[in-house]
Amino acid sequence: MDLKTKRRSEVEHDEGEDLVLATLVANGDDISPLVRHAFEMGRPEGLLRQLNFVVKKKEAEIEDMCKTHYEEFILAVDELRGVLVDAEELKSELQSDNFKLQQVGTTLLVKLEELLESYSVKKNVTEAIKMSMNCIQVLELCVKCNNHISEAQFYPALKTVDLLEKSYMQNIPARALKLVIEKRVPSIKLHIEKKVCSQVNEWMVLIRSSCKKIGQTAIGRTASVRQRDEEILERQRKVDDSNVSGIDDRAFNLDGEEGDNDSAMQFDLTPLYRACHIHSCMGILEQFHEYYYKNRLLQLNSDLEISSAQPFVESYQTLLAQIVGYFIVEDKVLRTAEGLLVEDQVETMWETALSKMTSMLDRQFSHMNSATHLLLIKDYVTLVGSTLRKYGYDITPLLDVLDSCRDKFHLLLLEDCKKKIVDVIQNDSYEQMVIKKDIDYENHVLSFSLQTSDILPAFPYVAAFSSMVPDACRIVTSFIKGSVDYLCHGVRTNFFDIVRKYLDKFLIEVLNETLLDTINGGNITVSQAMQIAANISVLERACDFFLRHAAQLCGCGAASVRSVDKPTAALTAKVLLKTSRDAAYITLLGLVNTKLDEYMKLTESVLWTSEEAKPNGNEYLNEVVFYLDSLMSTAQQILPLDAMYKVGTSALDHISNIIVAAFLSDSVKRFNANAVMNINNDLMMLESFADERFYASGLGEIYKDSFKSCLIEARQLINLLSSSQPENFMNPVIREKNYYALDYKKVATICDKFKDSPDGIFGSLSNKNTKQSAKKKSMDMLKKRLKDFN
C-alpha cells in the first residue's frame, strides 16, 4: 500500500513537472534554469524524459491540428500557387521598371554626387573662412598686445593676453599658431613683470635721490613752526615781565601753515600703484610685496651707512634728512598703496633705522669734543624726531640717546665756557667801566639786572665793576642758553631743575674757581684785588638774574619765575661767591698790609734814640697817609660801605700792630722819650686822617666804632709811655679804663727798652730834671711791679 502510494506520488510529481516544462516551452520561456537545476541535482534522465514527453505531446497536438485544418491547408496552398504566378509577373514588371529607373537614376546619381561634393567643398570653405577669421582675431590681439608692450602700456597688454587665454586659446583652429601663442604667453607675462619691476627700480632710484630733499623740506617746516612757537613764547615772556595789559592778540597769531602743495614734498607713486595693479592681475601680488619690501630695506641699510670720506659733523644733516624722507615716503605708501606694505613691515624698518641711528649717535657723541657740534647735531636730531613723530613714528629711543649725552654736552660746554671765562678774567683791565651812552648802559648793565637804581644815571657813568662782569655775564647766559637748547624738545618737558643744577655747577666750578685761582694766584695788586672783590659782589647779585633768565628760557610761567627770587630758591653758587668775595677781601687786606709793611719799616725809619722831638712826625708817615687816602678813595668808589669799612679798619688796625711790634722788635734795643713823642705825632696824624675819612664817607651814620678806634692799642701804648705816672697801669681800675687794649707782657718788654740818655729828657735842666727823675722813678716802679706780676 505504501509502495503504491509512493509511486502514485512520483507519477503525480512527474506529471506536474512535465506540465510545467510544457507550459514554459509553449510560452517560449527560457528553460536553462531547469536544465542547470537538473544537472546540479544529478537527475538529467528525468529531464530528458520530460522533454521527450513534451515533444511527443506537441507532435500529437500538431497532428491533431493538421487533421482538423487539412482542407483549409489545401486551399491555402492552391491560393499560394496563384499568388506565385502573379508574383513572377510582378517581378518581371519590376525588373523592367528597375532597369528604366536605373537608366534615369544613374545620371541623377552622378549629379547628386557632384552636389554632395560641392556641399562638402562649401562646408570646408566655410570652416576655413571661420578658422581664418579666428586666426585673424587672434593675430590682431597679438599685434595689439605687442603695441601695448612697445608703448609700455602693460596693463592693457596684460588684459589682452588674458582675453587670448580665456576666450580664444581653446578655439584656435591652427595648431601651429596655438602652440606658438601658448609658448609666447608666459614669455610675455615674464617680460611685462620684468619691465614693471624695471620701472619700479627706476622709481626707487628716483625716490631715493628725492628723499633728501623731501626730508630737508619737512624738517625745515618743523624748524619754522618751532621758531614761530619760540617767538610767541618770547613775546609772552616780555609781556609777563613788563606786566603789559591790552596787548593786541593779533600779535601772537601765526601765519597760515604751508600746505602740502610744496613741490619739494610732492612725489609720484604712480609707478608703484601701477606695479601693484599689474602684479595683482598676474596673481603674483604677494611676490611683488616681498620684492618691494626687500629692496627698500636694502636701500634703508645703505642710507644708514656713514661715509668715512666726510666728517660726521658735515654729513649728519644729509644723512638724517635722507632717513626722514625715506619714512615719509613709506608712510604714504602704507596709507595709499593698498596693502603693498603692512604696519608690521614699516615698524620693522623703523626699528632697524632707529637701532642704527641710536648706535651711530652714541658712537659719534662719544668721540666729539665740541659742545657746539654736539648741540647742532642734537638740535637737528630733535627736529628729525618732531618731524617723524607727526607721521606716527616712535622717537623715544632717539630722545633717550640725547638725554643720556647731556652730561657729556655740559662737560664740553663747561670746558668751552671756562676758556672764555679764564680769558676774560686774565685780560681784564681791573678798572671801573666808563659807560658813555644809554645803549651801552642797556647792553652792559640793564641786560643783566646789574643796576643798583631804577633811575637812568647821567652819562658818562662810572660803574662799580670792570668789563669782566658783563663779559662773564654774557658767557653765563650763553651757557644757560646752550643748556636750555640741549635739554629742550627732549624727553623731559620740565627741565628747569636740570638747567639750574648745571648752572650752579658752572658758576661754582668755573666762574667761582677761576676767580679763586686769580685771587690766590699771588699775581694781583691791591687795586686789582679790590676790583675783583667788587666784581664778585656784582656777580653774586647777578645770580638771581641768571636763575630768572634760566626759568624764562625753560618756559616757566610768571609765577614760577617769581618764585626763584625767594631766598630758599637761591643758587648754591651765590653762597660760594660770597665766600670768594670774602677771600678776595682777605687777599686785599693782606696786600694792603704788605704794602703798609713796606711803607712802615719803623725799625729803619725811626730814630729810636733821637736827641730831639719832631713836631711834624716822621717822614714815612706822609707816604702812609697818602697811600691810605688813595686806598680809601678807591674803596669808596668801588666797594660797598661795609667792605670799605672793613678795609679801613683792617689797615689802621695793622698800622697799630706795626707800631706796637716795632717797640717789641729785637732790632730796637732801646728807645727814648723823643722817639715816643715822634711816634705820638705820627699817631695823631693818623687819628686825624681816620676820623676825617670815617665821617666824610658817611660811615659814621652806620657804624659806632670809628677808624680811630682801630689805633687804640698803639694810642694806649704811647699814652702809657708818655704818662707821668706810668705805674698807674698796674691799677686795675685805671688799666681797665685807659689801657684795656694793652697786654701786660708786651708792656713789660717795651718798658725794659725805655731808657733816657743823659742829654735827653732826663738832662741837666733843673726845672726838667725833677720831673724826669720822678718819671724815671715811676717807670722803674712800673718795671719792677711788672716783673713781680710776671
XYZ file of C-alpha atoms in Angstrom, residues 10-276:
267
model
C 6.078 10.146 -8.025
C 3.826 9.832 -11.086
C 1.891 12.882 -9.953
C 5.110 14.768 -9.343
C 6.464 13.842 -12.801
C 3.232 14.859 -14.449
C 3.337 18.147 -12.629
C 6.901 18.749 -13.782
C 6.008 17.779 -17.334
C 3.154 20.195 -17.214
C 5.380 22.964 -16.001
C 8.016 22.166 -18.626
C 5.363 22.086 -21.322
C 3.986 25.410 -20.222
C 7.469 27.015 -20.277
C 8.182 25.625 -23.783
C 4.801 26.803 -25.044
C 5.388 30.262 -23.698
C 8.862 30.363 -25.230
C 10.436 30.889 -21.819
C 13.994 30.031 -21.017
C 14.288 26.504 -19.673
C 18.008 26.764 -18.966
C 17.471 27.202 -15.210
C 15.605 23.873 -15.156
C 18.349 22.203 -17.147
C 21.007 23.673 -14.837
C 18.985 22.604 -11.820
C 18.539 19.025 -13.126
C 22.235 18.627 -13.747
C 23.067 20.159 -10.395
C 20.678 17.748 -8.677
C 22.155 14.804 -10.650
C 18.823 13.883 -12.343
C 19.280 14.649 -16.088
C 17.379 11.450 -17.062
C 14.166 12.744 -15.600
C 14.610 15.992 -17.531
C 15.238 14.113 -20.793
C 12.232 12.036 -20.129
C 10.135 15.060 -19.528
C 11.455 16.734 -22.697
C 10.611 13.634 -24.732
C 7.194 13.700 -23.162
C 6.740 17.314 -24.158
C 7.920 16.560 -27.724
C 5.514 13.727 -28.053
C 2.744 15.826 -26.685
C 3.475 18.611 -29.169
C 3.661 16.193 -32.084
C 0.252 14.839 -31.102
C -1.092 18.412 -30.946
C 0.351 19.200 -34.410
C -1.060 16.053 -35.868
C -4.484 16.824 -34.394
C -4.303 20.368 -35.756
C -3.316 19.182 -39.246
C -6.153 16.757 -39.297
C -8.591 19.441 -38.244
C -7.453 22.059 -40.883
C -6.411 19.778 -43.782
C -8.881 21.148 -46.315
C -8.170 24.671 -45.446
C -4.487 23.953 -45.857
C -5.026 22.554 -49.357
C -6.983 25.648 -50.341
C -4.268 27.841 -48.943
C -1.633 26.015 -50.955
C -3.607 26.485 -54.142
C -4.033 30.151 -53.480
C -0.350 30.375 -52.740
C 0.457 28.888 -56.160
C -1.770 31.503 -57.866
C -0.047 34.199 -55.906
C 3.300 32.809 -57.048
C 2.345 33.265 -60.704
C 1.239 36.811 -60.042
C 4.479 37.387 -58.178
C 6.513 36.250 -61.158
C 4.666 38.653 -63.386
C 5.113 41.441 -60.898
C 8.782 40.597 -60.627
C 9.181 40.828 -64.374
C 7.477 44.204 -64.423
C 9.560 45.377 -61.505
C 12.726 44.321 -63.254
C 11.658 46.241 -66.356
C 10.783 49.329 -64.304
C 14.001 48.958 -62.324
C 16.031 48.891 -65.472
C 14.336 52.002 -66.729
C 14.787 53.628 -63.294
C 18.445 52.690 -63.170
C 18.970 54.253 -66.530
C 17.349 57.534 -65.369
C 18.863 57.431 -61.789
C 22.422 56.929 -62.935
C 22.524 60.426 -64.379
C 20.852 61.846 -61.296
C 23.222 59.935 -59.060
C 26.184 61.496 -60.823
C 24.622 64.922 -60.338
C 23.892 64.073 -56.702
C 27.472 63.057 -56.089
C 28.617 66.286 -57.693
C 26.179 68.210 -55.495
C 27.344 66.423 -52.378
C 30.913 67.150 -53.316
C 30.020 70.824 -53.759
C 28.336 70.812 -50.383
C 31.455 69.301 -48.871
C 33.667 71.931 -50.521
C 31.355 74.679 -49.371
C 31.446 73.340 -45.832
C 35.215 73.120 -45.917
C 35.488 76.651 -47.319
C 33.126 77.945 -44.650
C 35.122 76.226 -41.937
C 38.318 77.574 -43.442
C 36.894 81.093 -43.509
C 35.760 80.736 -39.899
C 39.139 79.402 -38.858
C 40.843 82.197 -40.771
C 38.673 84.790 -39.026
C 39.523 83.271 -35.662
C 43.174 83.307 -36.533
C 42.919 86.902 -37.754
C 41.279 87.924 -34.472
C 43.963 86.091 -32.510
C 46.687 87.686 -34.593
C 45.083 91.120 -34.205
C 45.051 90.603 -30.439
C 48.701 89.580 -30.594
C 49.546 92.713 -32.596
C 47.557 94.808 -30.138
C 49.408 93.193 -27.234
C 52.746 93.886 -28.890
C 51.785 97.521 -29.453
C 50.783 97.902 -25.811
C 54.059 96.388 -24.690
C 56.088 98.600 -27.029
C 54.251 101.644 -25.646
C 54.794 100.428 -22.053
C 51.050 100.063 -21.569
C 51.424 96.897 -19.614
C 48.003 96.692 -18.070
C 46.140 96.717 -21.466
C 48.715 94.244 -22.758
C 48.067 92.013 -19.798
C 44.311 92.268 -20.295
C 44.798 91.327 -23.979
C 46.825 88.270 -23.009
C 44.157 87.337 -20.502
C 41.492 87.643 -23.221
C 43.530 85.407 -25.524
C 43.883 82.781 -22.836
C 40.275 82.717 -21.719
C 38.316 83.377 -24.926
C 40.471 82.385 -27.898
C 43.101 79.904 -26.855
C 40.780 76.877 -26.852
C 39.211 77.841 -30.224
C 42.348 78.491 -32.243
C 41.996 76.076 -35.219
C 45.597 76.341 -36.334
C 47.558 74.062 -34.091
C 50.870 75.646 -35.022
C 49.534 79.094 -34.136
C 48.074 77.780 -30.923
C 51.394 76.217 -29.935
C 53.236 79.456 -30.715
C 50.812 81.514 -28.658
C 50.842 79.028 -25.783
C 54.600 79.235 -25.785
C 54.731 83.048 -26.008
C 52.144 83.900 -23.319
C 54.433 83.025 -20.336
C 57.276 84.909 -22.023
C 55.056 87.950 -22.479
C 53.968 87.845 -18.825
C 57.574 87.462 -17.715
C 58.569 90.345 -19.966
C 55.818 92.540 -18.517
C 56.839 91.584 -14.993
C 60.472 92.466 -15.717
C 59.507 95.747 -17.361
C 57.258 96.696 -14.446
C 59.952 95.762 -11.946
C 62.407 97.774 -14.009
C 60.100 100.781 -13.760
C 59.776 100.195 -10.017
C 63.567 100.017 -9.754
C 63.857 103.307 -11.632
C 61.266 104.779 -9.302
C 63.210 103.511 -6.292
C 66.371 105.150 -7.593
C 64.485 108.377 -8.269
C 62.658 108.417 -4.945
C 65.891 107.659 -3.109
C 67.544 110.667 -4.722
C 64.469 112.746 -3.795
C 64.270 111.588 -0.172
C 66.951 114.029 0.950
C 65.028 116.992 -0.445
C 61.752 115.646 0.941
C 63.326 115.229 4.376
C 65.000 118.642 4.299
C 61.732 120.316 3.376
C 59.801 118.519 6.128
C 62.493 119.309 8.695
C 62.547 122.929 7.517
C 58.820 123.178 8.120
C 59.221 121.744 11.594
C 62.009 124.243 12.296
C 59.813 127.131 11.087
C 56.946 126.039 13.306
C 59.321 125.683 16.257
C 60.792 129.129 15.607
C 57.357 130.721 15.479
C 56.388 128.975 18.707
C 59.544 130.256 20.369
C 58.864 133.764 19.115
C 55.378 133.605 20.591
C 56.781 132.393 23.912
C 59.389 135.160 23.852
C 56.718 137.776 23.249
C 54.627 136.306 26.006
C 57.599 136.370 28.376
C 58.164 140.026 27.604
C 54.517 140.723 28.285
C 54.705 138.824 31.570
C 57.894 140.640 32.558
C 56.533 144.082 31.795
C 53.003 143.277 33.040
C 51.628 144.988 29.947
C 47.878 144.682 29.502
C 45.782 145.176 26.442
C 48.306 143.752 24.011
C 46.770 143.142 20.606
C 46.093 139.419 20.354
C 46.847 139.562 16.677
C 50.481 139.989 17.548
C 50.508 136.347 18.580
C 48.703 134.913 15.571
C 50.667 132.612 13.353
C 50.755 132.938 9.632
C 48.897 130.212 7.810
C 50.647 126.904 7.744
C 52.224 125.939 4.494
C 50.131 123.369 2.746
C 51.325 120.088 1.402
C 51.439 121.593 -2.082
C 55.102 122.386 -1.717
C 56.716 120.895 -4.785
C 59.560 119.515 -2.685
C 57.052 117.423 -0.727
C 55.307 116.061 -3.822
C 56.433 112.662 -5.047
C 54.801 110.395 -7.601
C 53.772 106.896 -6.543
C 52.076 106.096 -9.860
C 54.710 103.531 -10.965
C 54.251 101.814 -7.634
C 50.468 101.779 -7.886
C 50.703 100.515 -11.491
C 53.106 97.769 -10.485
C 50.799 96.662 -7.682
